Tab-separated table of C-alpha atoms and ligand atoms in Angstrom:
chain	number	residue	atom	x	y	z
A	1	MET	CA	30.326	-12.283	22.168
A	2	ARG	CA	31.578	-9.222	24.126
A	3	ASN	CA	34.843	-8.485	25.699
A	4	ARG	CA	34.718	-8.186	29.467
A	5	ILE	CA	37.409	-5.570	29.557
A	6	TYR	CA	37.326	-3.014	26.732
A	7	LEU	CA	40.513	-0.934	26.358
A	8	ASP	CA	40.132	0.434	22.951
A	9	HIS	CA	38.626	3.813	23.484
A	10	ALA	CA	40.540	5.518	20.864
A	11	ALA	CA	38.901	3.288	18.138
A	12	THR	CA	35.588	4.035	19.543
A	13	THR	CA	33.254	4.220	22.653
A	14	GLY	CA	29.924	3.077	23.847
A	15	VAL	CA	27.005	5.242	23.486
A	16	LEU	CA	25.982	6.725	27.021
A	17	PRO	CA	22.347	6.238	28.351
A	18	ALA	CA	21.688	9.939	28.373
A	19	VAL	CA	22.796	9.991	24.658
A	20	ARG	CA	20.693	7.212	23.707
A	21	GLU	CA	17.887	9.023	25.364
A	22	ALA	CA	18.566	12.152	23.491
A	23	MET	CA	18.389	10.265	20.153
A	24	THR	CA	15.132	8.154	20.869
A	25	PRO	CA	12.324	10.543	20.078
A	26	TYR	CA	14.038	11.066	16.414
A	27	LEU	CA	14.072	7.267	15.851
A	28	GLU	CA	10.315	7.076	16.801
A	29	ASP	CA	7.637	9.748	16.191
A	30	ALA	CA	9.906	12.669	15.289
A	31	TYR	CA	11.015	10.959	12.077
A	32	GLY	CA	9.924	13.877	9.836
A	33	ASN	CA	12.343	15.430	7.304
A	34	PRO	CA	13.854	18.472	8.919
A	35	SER	CA	13.129	20.197	5.534
A	36	GLY	CA	9.385	19.320	5.974
A	37	VAL	CA	6.963	22.175	6.776
A	38	TYR	CA	4.626	19.917	8.591
A	39	ALA	CA	4.809	19.270	12.360
A	40	THR	CA	6.925	16.241	12.535
A	41	GLY	CA	9.413	17.923	10.260
A	42	ARG	CA	9.649	21.122	12.251
A	43	GLU	CA	10.021	18.963	15.514
A	44	ALA	CA	12.987	17.336	13.558
A	45	HIS	CA	14.346	20.772	12.477
A	46	ARG	CA	14.293	21.854	16.204
A	47	ALA	CA	16.553	19.081	17.108
A	48	LEU	CA	18.976	20.523	14.534
A	49	ASP	CA	18.702	24.082	15.947
A	50	GLN	CA	19.058	22.633	19.327
A	51	GLY	CA	21.986	20.481	18.539
A	52	ARG	CA	23.704	23.082	16.674
A	53	LYS	CA	23.423	25.535	19.542
A	54	THR	CA	24.540	22.864	22.198
A	55	ALA	CA	27.613	21.713	19.881
A	56	ALA	CA	28.777	25.218	19.315
A	57	GLU	CA	28.583	26.055	23.007
A	58	ALA	CA	30.742	23.124	23.763
A	59	ILE	CA	33.727	24.420	21.729
A	60	GLY	CA	33.168	28.191	21.924
A	61	ALA	CA	31.733	28.599	18.361
A	62	SER	CA	28.677	30.102	17.294
A	63	PRO	CA	25.878	27.895	16.025
A	64	ARG	CA	26.128	29.201	12.149
A	65	GLU	CA	29.726	28.022	12.318
A	66	ILE	CA	28.792	24.275	12.976
A	67	TYR	CA	28.381	21.857	9.871
A	68	PHE	CA	27.130	18.362	10.675
A	69	THR	CA	28.744	15.650	8.821
A	70	SER	CA	28.971	11.872	8.718
A	71	GLY	CA	32.040	11.743	10.992
A	72	GLY	CA	35.574	12.441	11.493
A	73	SER	CA	36.571	11.183	8.025
A	74	GLU	CA	34.167	13.242	6.161
A	75	SER	CA	35.202	16.273	8.139
A	76	ASP	CA	38.863	15.963	7.528
A	77	ASN	CA	38.375	15.208	3.775
A	78	TRP	CA	36.048	18.409	3.414
A	79	ALA	CA	38.435	20.737	5.457
A	80	VAL	CA	41.387	19.551	3.058
A	81	MET	CA	39.609	19.038	-0.051
A	82	GLY	CA	37.112	21.968	0.254
A	83	THR	CA	39.972	24.426	1.072
A	84	ALA	CA	42.003	23.274	-1.579
A	85	MET	CA	39.266	23.788	-4.089
A	86	ALA	CA	38.152	27.099	-2.812
A	87	GLN	CA	41.869	28.511	-2.665
A	88	ARG	CA	43.162	26.827	-5.880
A	89	LYS	CA	43.546	30.131	-7.573
A	90	LYS	CA	45.402	31.629	-4.933
A	91	GLY	CA	47.973	28.932	-4.369
A	92	ARG	CA	48.525	25.255	-4.355
A	93	HIS	CA	50.683	24.612	-1.201
A	94	ILE	CA	49.495	22.621	1.871
A	95	ILE	CA	51.192	22.002	5.020
A	96	THR	CA	50.330	19.016	7.245
A	97	SER	CA	52.355	16.508	9.403
A	98	ALA	CA	53.629	13.033	9.102
A	99	ILE	CA	51.527	11.806	11.963
A	100	GLU	CA	48.122	12.902	10.738
A	101	HIS	CA	45.192	10.556	10.497
A	102	HIS	CA	44.696	8.888	7.080
A	103	ALA	CA	41.624	10.876	6.587
A	104	VAL	CA	43.788	13.951	6.386
A	105	LEU	CA	46.789	12.372	4.717
A	106	ARG	CA	45.129	10.612	1.886
A	107	PRO	CA	43.119	13.499	0.651
A	108	CYS	CA	46.474	15.401	0.666
A	109	ARG	CA	48.129	12.776	-1.366
A	110	TYR	CA	45.075	12.710	-3.785
A	111	LEU	CA	45.401	16.399	-4.037
A	112	GLU	CA	49.282	15.968	-5.059
A	113	LYS	CA	47.960	14.011	-8.146
A	114	LEU	CA	45.816	17.249	-9.166
A	115	GLY	CA	48.909	19.737	-8.839
A	116	PHE	CA	49.088	20.537	-5.447
A	117	GLU	CA	52.273	20.431	-3.426
A	118	VAL	CA	52.204	19.129	0.449
A	119	THR	CA	54.799	19.613	2.953
A	120	CYS	CA	54.506	16.968	5.531
A	121	LEU	CA	55.983	18.303	8.907
A	122	PRO	CA	58.355	15.640	10.567
A	123	VAL	CA	57.788	15.018	14.243
A	124	ASP	CA	60.412	14.233	17.107
A	125	SER	CA	60.667	11.070	18.918
A	126	ARG	CA	57.767	11.807	21.140
A	127	GLY	CA	55.585	12.831	18.227
A	128	ARG	CA	55.590	16.588	18.582
A	129	ILE	CA	55.516	18.906	15.592
A	130	SER	CA	57.781	21.876	15.990
A	131	PRO	CA	56.201	25.244	15.714
A	132	GLU	CA	59.511	26.682	14.185
A	133	ALA	CA	59.334	24.020	11.438
A	134	LEU	CA	55.683	25.135	10.596
A	135	GLU	CA	56.887	28.654	10.410
A	136	ARG	CA	59.847	27.820	8.075
A	137	ALA	CA	57.552	25.581	5.794
A	138	ILE	CA	55.200	28.574	5.107
A	139	ARG	CA	55.389	29.883	1.408
A	140	PRO	CA	53.622	32.726	-0.352
A	141	ASP	CA	51.495	30.078	-2.080
A	142	THR	CA	50.451	28.179	1.216
A	143	VAL	CA	46.652	28.038	1.248
A	144	LEU	CA	46.092	25.492	4.372
A	145	ILE	CA	47.813	24.347	7.306
A	146	SER	CA	45.993	21.166	8.829
A	147	LEU	CA	47.772	19.883	11.938
A	148	MET	CA	45.998	17.560	14.568
A	149	ALA	CA	45.416	18.494	18.150
A	150	ALA	CA	46.121	14.983	19.657
A	151	ASN	CA	47.331	11.658	17.942
A	152	ASN	CA	45.080	8.737	17.909
A	153	GLU	CA	47.818	6.009	18.033
A	154	ILE	CA	50.316	7.571	20.594
A	155	GLY	CA	48.216	10.164	22.169
A	156	THR	CA	50.779	12.931	21.798
A	157	VAL	CA	49.062	16.498	22.288
A	158	GLN	CA	50.383	19.186	20.102
A	159	PRO	CA	50.988	22.912	20.891
A	160	VAL	CA	47.960	23.569	18.764
A	161	ALA	CA	47.332	27.342	20.069
A	162	GLU	CA	50.945	27.978	18.754
A	163	PHE	CA	50.068	26.632	15.296
A	164	GLY	CA	46.924	28.539	15.194
A	165	GLU	CA	48.911	31.802	16.012
A	166	ILE	CA	51.432	31.120	13.258
A	167	ALA	CA	48.675	30.455	10.755
A	168	ARG	CA	46.708	33.506	11.644
A	169	ALA	CA	49.758	35.717	11.639
A	170	HIS	CA	50.251	34.675	7.827
A	171	GLY	CA	46.741	34.826	7.114
A	172	ILE	CA	46.473	31.085	6.121
A	173	PRO	CA	43.600	28.982	7.153
A	174	PHE	CA	44.169	26.490	10.050
A	175	HIS	CA	42.316	23.238	10.250
A	176	THR	CA	42.722	20.997	13.164
A	177	ASP	CA	41.599	17.320	13.702
A	178	ALA	CA	40.252	17.379	17.182
A	179	VAL	CA	38.694	13.749	17.141
A	180	GLN	CA	40.683	12.465	19.858
A	181	ALA	CA	40.792	15.667	21.773
A	182	MET	CA	37.130	16.258	22.621
A	183	GLY	CA	36.616	15.047	26.208
A	184	ALA	CA	40.233	14.712	27.133
A	185	MET	CA	41.054	18.517	26.898
A	186	THR	CA	39.378	21.771	26.560
A	187	VAL	CA	38.523	22.253	22.850
A	188	ASN	CA	37.988	25.899	22.143
A	189	VAL	CA	38.154	27.249	18.481
A	190	ASP	CA	39.111	30.741	19.781
A	191	GLU	CA	41.903	29.657	22.119
A	192	TRP	CA	43.269	27.512	19.317
A	193	LYS	CA	42.853	30.122	16.715
A	194	ALA	CA	41.175	27.253	14.762
A	195	ASP	CA	39.368	28.389	11.396
A	196	MET	CA	38.347	24.578	10.854
A	197	LEU	CA	37.928	21.805	13.522
A	198	SER	CA	36.936	18.269	12.972
A	199	LEU	CA	35.140	15.986	15.489
A	200	SER	CA	33.441	12.713	15.471
A	201	ALA	CA	30.585	11.734	17.902
A	202	HIS	CA	31.596	7.927	18.311
A	203	LYS	CA	35.070	8.776	19.824
A	204	PHE	CA	33.215	10.646	22.972
A	205	HIS	CA	30.436	8.398	23.787
A	206	GLY	CA	28.065	9.381	20.936
A	207	PRO	CA	26.759	7.327	18.073
A	208	LYS	CA	28.809	6.348	14.964
A	209	GLY	CA	28.216	7.894	11.741
A	210	VAL	CA	27.897	11.554	12.710
A	211	GLY	CA	30.521	14.331	13.169
A	212	LEU	CA	30.976	18.001	12.553
A	213	LEU	CA	33.232	20.390	10.895
A	214	TYR	CA	33.490	23.787	12.570
A	215	ILE	CA	34.081	26.452	9.957
A	216	ARG	CA	34.974	29.996	11.170
A	217	GLN	CA	32.873	32.641	9.572
A	218	GLY	CA	34.641	34.211	6.582
A	219	THR	CA	36.699	31.031	5.865
A	220	ARG	CA	36.448	30.027	2.249
A	221	VAL	CA	35.642	26.189	1.848
A	222	ASP	CA	33.891	24.547	-1.270
A	223	PRO	CA	31.424	21.872	-0.457
A	224	LEU	CA	32.537	18.259	-0.762
A	225	ILE	CA	28.957	16.906	-1.021
A	226	HIS	CA	26.912	18.636	-3.344
A	227	GLY	CA	23.148	18.278	-3.952
A	228	GLY	CA	20.393	19.618	-1.501
A	229	ALA	CA	20.607	23.000	0.371
A	230	GLN	CA	21.107	21.502	3.710
A	231	GLU	CA	23.812	22.864	6.271
A	232	ARG	CA	23.605	26.532	4.638
A	233	GLY	CA	24.114	25.053	1.264
A	234	LEU	CA	27.453	23.621	2.008
A	235	ARG	CA	26.783	20.054	2.859
A	236	ALA	CA	23.876	18.303	1.019
A	237	GLY	CA	21.947	15.407	2.338
A	238	THR	CA	19.077	14.885	4.633
A	239	GLU	CA	20.268	15.447	8.278
A	240	ASN	CA	20.900	12.542	10.497
A	241	THR	CA	18.664	14.007	13.182
A	242	ALA	CA	18.893	11.383	15.684
A	243	GLY	CA	22.667	11.046	15.364
A	244	ILE	CA	22.942	14.849	15.590
A	245	ALA	CA	20.849	14.911	18.862
A	246	GLY	CA	22.929	12.181	20.279
A	247	MET	CA	26.235	13.880	19.389
A	248	SER	CA	25.314	17.230	20.887
A	249	ARG	CA	24.087	15.586	24.124
A	250	ALA	CA	27.382	13.556	24.214
A	251	MET	CA	29.381	17.113	23.454
A	252	GLU	CA	27.690	18.666	26.290
A	253	ILE	CA	28.881	15.902	28.580
A	254	ALA	CA	32.510	15.433	27.053
A	255	ALA	CA	33.008	19.373	27.651
A	256	GLY	CA	31.857	19.285	31.178
A	257	ASN	CA	33.859	17.711	34.074
A	258	ILE	CA	37.102	17.670	32.162
A	259	PRO	CA	39.597	17.735	35.127
A	260	GLU	CA	37.770	14.959	37.108
A	261	ARG	CA	37.359	12.583	34.289
A	262	THR	CA	40.854	12.988	32.911
A	263	GLU	CA	42.495	12.531	36.386
A	264	LYS	CA	40.297	9.345	36.792
A	265	VAL	CA	41.449	8.092	33.402
A	266	ARG	CA	45.043	9.076	33.728
A	267	GLY	CA	45.059	7.274	37.162
A	268	LEU	CA	44.093	4.073	35.681
A	269	ARG	CA	46.382	4.161	32.741
A	270	ASN	CA	49.296	4.914	34.959
A	271	ARG	CA	48.314	2.161	37.401
A	272	LEU	CA	48.485	-0.305	34.298
A	273	CYS	CA	51.617	1.073	32.959
A	274	ALA	CA	53.374	0.977	36.206
A	275	ALA	CA	52.513	-2.629	36.858
A	276	LEU	CA	53.681	-3.372	33.151
A	277	ARG	CA	57.106	-1.445	33.717
A	278	GLU	CA	57.818	-3.425	36.918
A	279	ALA	CA	57.364	-6.680	35.325
A	280	ILE	CA	58.581	-6.101	31.927
A	281	PRO	CA	62.049	-4.203	32.103
A	282	ASN	CA	62.453	-3.362	28.490
A	283	LEU	CA	58.968	-2.120	27.993
A	284	ARG	CA	58.943	1.134	25.803
A	285	GLU	CA	56.241	3.517	26.228
A	286	ASN	CA	55.631	5.518	22.867
A	287	GLY	CA	54.546	9.102	22.778
A	288	ASP	CA	55.373	12.088	25.060
A	289	PRO	CA	55.187	11.490	28.603
A	290	ASP	CA	54.542	15.266	29.222
A	291	HIS	CA	51.865	15.954	26.656
A	292	ARG	CA	49.896	12.746	26.165
A	293	LEU	CA	45.964	12.172	26.341
A	294	PRO	CA	45.302	10.708	29.610
A	295	GLY	CA	43.812	7.177	28.439
A	296	HIS	CA	46.601	6.416	25.811
A	297	ALA	CA	49.249	3.858	26.259
A	298	ASN	CA	51.221	2.768	23.234
A	299	LEU	CA	53.701	0.046	24.229
A	300	SER	CA	56.270	-1.667	22.529
A	301	ILE	CA	57.551	-4.994	24.048
A	302	PRO	CA	60.799	-6.144	22.367
A	303	GLY	CA	60.676	-9.766	21.135
A	304	ILE	CA	56.801	-9.854	21.063
A	305	ASP	CA	54.392	-10.118	18.270
A	306	GLY	CA	51.935	-7.229	19.000
A	307	GLU	CA	49.367	-8.908	16.873
A	308	ALA	CA	49.849	-12.329	18.630
A	309	LEU	CA	49.663	-10.545	21.912
A	310	LEU	CA	46.275	-8.837	21.140
A	311	LEU	CA	44.845	-12.215	19.876
A	312	ARG	CA	45.631	-13.921	23.142
A	313	LEU	CA	44.373	-10.967	25.134
A	314	ASP	CA	40.983	-11.136	23.094
A	315	LEU	CA	40.756	-14.987	24.152
A	316	ALA	CA	41.084	-13.594	27.718
A	317	GLY	CA	38.162	-11.277	27.217
A	318	ILE	CA	40.259	-8.056	26.928
A	319	ALA	CA	40.036	-5.818	23.916
A	320	VAL	CA	43.082	-3.737	22.903
A	321	SER	CA	44.378	-2.650	19.536
A	322	SER	CA	47.712	-3.166	17.693
A	323	GLY	CA	49.947	-0.152	16.966
A	324	SER	CA	47.149	1.328	14.837
A	325	ALA	CA	43.522	0.312	14.609
A	326	CYS	CA	43.372	1.826	11.183
A	327	THR	CA	46.328	-0.415	9.847
A	328	SER	CA	45.686	-3.504	11.756
A	329	GLY	CA	44.768	-6.504	9.394
A	330	SER	CA	46.875	-4.798	6.634
A	331	ALA	CA	50.396	-5.375	6.349
A	332	GLU	CA	51.220	-1.885	6.287
A	333	PRO	CA	53.344	-0.615	9.272
A	334	SER	CA	52.064	2.346	11.241
A	335	HIS	CA	53.081	5.583	9.713
A	336	VAL	CA	53.045	7.170	13.069
A	337	LEU	CA	55.416	4.811	14.811
A	338	GLU	CA	57.538	4.861	11.835
A	339	ALA	CA	57.574	8.899	11.987
A	340	ILE	CA	58.709	8.786	15.613
A	341	GLY	CA	61.622	6.616	14.477
A	342	LEU	CA	60.705	3.094	15.685
A	343	SER	CA	62.153	0.314	13.447
A	344	GLU	CA	59.890	-2.200	11.552
A	345	GLU	CA	60.603	-4.568	14.248
A	346	GLU	CA	59.670	-2.316	17.191
A	347	THR	CA	56.492	-1.338	15.402
A	348	LYS	CA	55.450	-4.895	14.933
A	349	SER	CA	55.952	-5.417	18.757
A	350	SER	CA	53.583	-2.637	19.726
A	351	ILE	CA	50.124	-2.588	21.166
A	352	ARG	CA	47.820	0.434	21.973
A	353	ILE	CA	45.821	0.331	25.065
A	354	THR	CA	43.167	3.248	25.428
A	355	VAL	CA	41.544	3.513	28.851
A	356	GLY	CA	37.929	5.203	29.332
A	357	GLU	CA	36.126	6.573	32.344
A	358	GLU	CA	34.318	3.453	32.725
A	359	ASN	CA	37.158	1.268	33.346
A	360	THR	CA	38.059	0.177	36.987
A	361	GLU	CA	41.066	-0.249	39.018
A	362	GLU	CA	40.404	-4.092	39.062
A	363	GLU	CA	40.320	-4.207	35.284
A	364	MET	CA	43.623	-2.529	35.143
A	365	ASP	CA	45.023	-5.127	37.680
A	366	GLU	CA	43.695	-7.963	35.618
A	367	THR	CA	44.924	-6.567	32.235
A	368	ALA	CA	48.425	-5.977	33.691
A	369	ARG	CA	48.481	-9.736	35.207
A	370	THR	CA	47.145	-11.146	31.825
A	371	ILE	CA	49.554	-9.143	29.639
A	372	ILE	CA	52.591	-10.288	31.814
A	373	SER	CA	51.611	-13.810	31.791
A	374	ILE	CA	51.050	-13.775	27.950
A	375	VAL	CA	54.236	-12.148	27.543
A	376	GLN	CA	56.283	-14.534	29.561
A	377	ASP	CA	54.471	-17.455	27.700
A	378	LEU	CA	55.249	-15.989	24.155
A	379	ARG	CA	58.797	-15.346	25.411
A	380	SER	CA	59.399	-18.953	26.540
A	381	MET	CA	57.991	-20.242	23.442
A	382	ARG	CA	60.740	-18.429	21.767
A	383	GLY	CA	63.217	-19.427	24.083
A	384	ILE	CA	64.096	-15.923	25.460
B	1	LIG	C1	38.697	8.262	14.389
B	1	LIG	C2	39.511	9.291	13.809
B	1	LIG	C3	39.194	9.919	12.724
B	1	LIG	C4	38.050	9.356	11.936
B	1	LIG	O1	36.670	9.647	12.448
B	1	LIG	P1	35.545	8.548	11.943
B	1	LIG	O2	34.301	9.175	12.550
B	1	LIG	O3	35.787	7.287	12.459
B	1	LIG	O4	35.495	8.659	10.307
B	1	LIG	C5	39.790	10.926	12.348
B	1	LIG	N1	40.905	11.475	12.944
B	1	LIG	C6	41.274	10.989	14.338
B	1	LIG	C7	42.466	11.413	15.044
B	1	LIG	C8	40.489	9.838	14.693
B	1	LIG	O5	40.809	9.270	15.835
């Protein structure tokens, strides 16, 4: 069964027809192993070359700096673990933030067990990391700074270029998780002075299970996946040719038309939020109103159980997420909402709506009407 209205684009997105078309040859005749010297292998290898070129162009990199992976989680793990391993003789201090994706935070926690020290920078009530706090946290033994470009739960966009500037001035490798940023803003490795940058195809209308790590030339990173000599010897495993062809096409599309797309998405999100604000006076919008991804609306509705609201919305054919997709189903409250200072009560009353370009004004109006009526219903059940 499909939801009629899909509003969980931060969790994943559908594959565009043009992307599917770019993938098809590699699921059909061109199934050769790109390492093969015969014709079908060479054909597959051309997909890698072309994909690498297209992907590099979309983020202002050079093709030799693009390393294909299995997605955002692998790219983040690789950046953190790979840098730590390559630099461990130089120092064992890593700087990250309290609101990173678990794909960054968990490898950091693992490295602590191996004797590394991790500084988790706090955020303000809007989810912003302060460049001054970053500057103060730097030590002589700092070997990595990993700070995300935009947050998946509350949509807060960070001053990434300032982080990159500070890292470069101190000669420390800078990694940024740009998984949510691709398609919503210009992602350019030089503008951000990023030495490593993670992307995941399924967050911008590409297929699931494929991503990339940009590694600036000269940055020292050990492999995470050892084995064959694929990806310049840094990432073993037969390449996901269809996935790579699809991701690079999706990147090309995501990097173009950004002003038009974001204006449309922002307009839809604002229309929905305005309708909700009007009917639900104590609604709280989490995140930074001045620096927020265009499609994100993370809402706390006092007195309402977010989980109950999202189940009722699903029954009505509308797909949204609880405070965080990654923690839904688990008892653990969102570390991001906690970091911006929400109480456990407020965290539990939160839902995340993320709008995409294929949504319509009619869908926004129907969603607003449905949420308002469920909220009234849930409140009357509780006698408030
Ligand atoms: C989705 C997401 C990831 C993980 O990407 P996968 O490809 O699903 O492994 C990492 N970071 C952020 C910010 C994300 O939104």
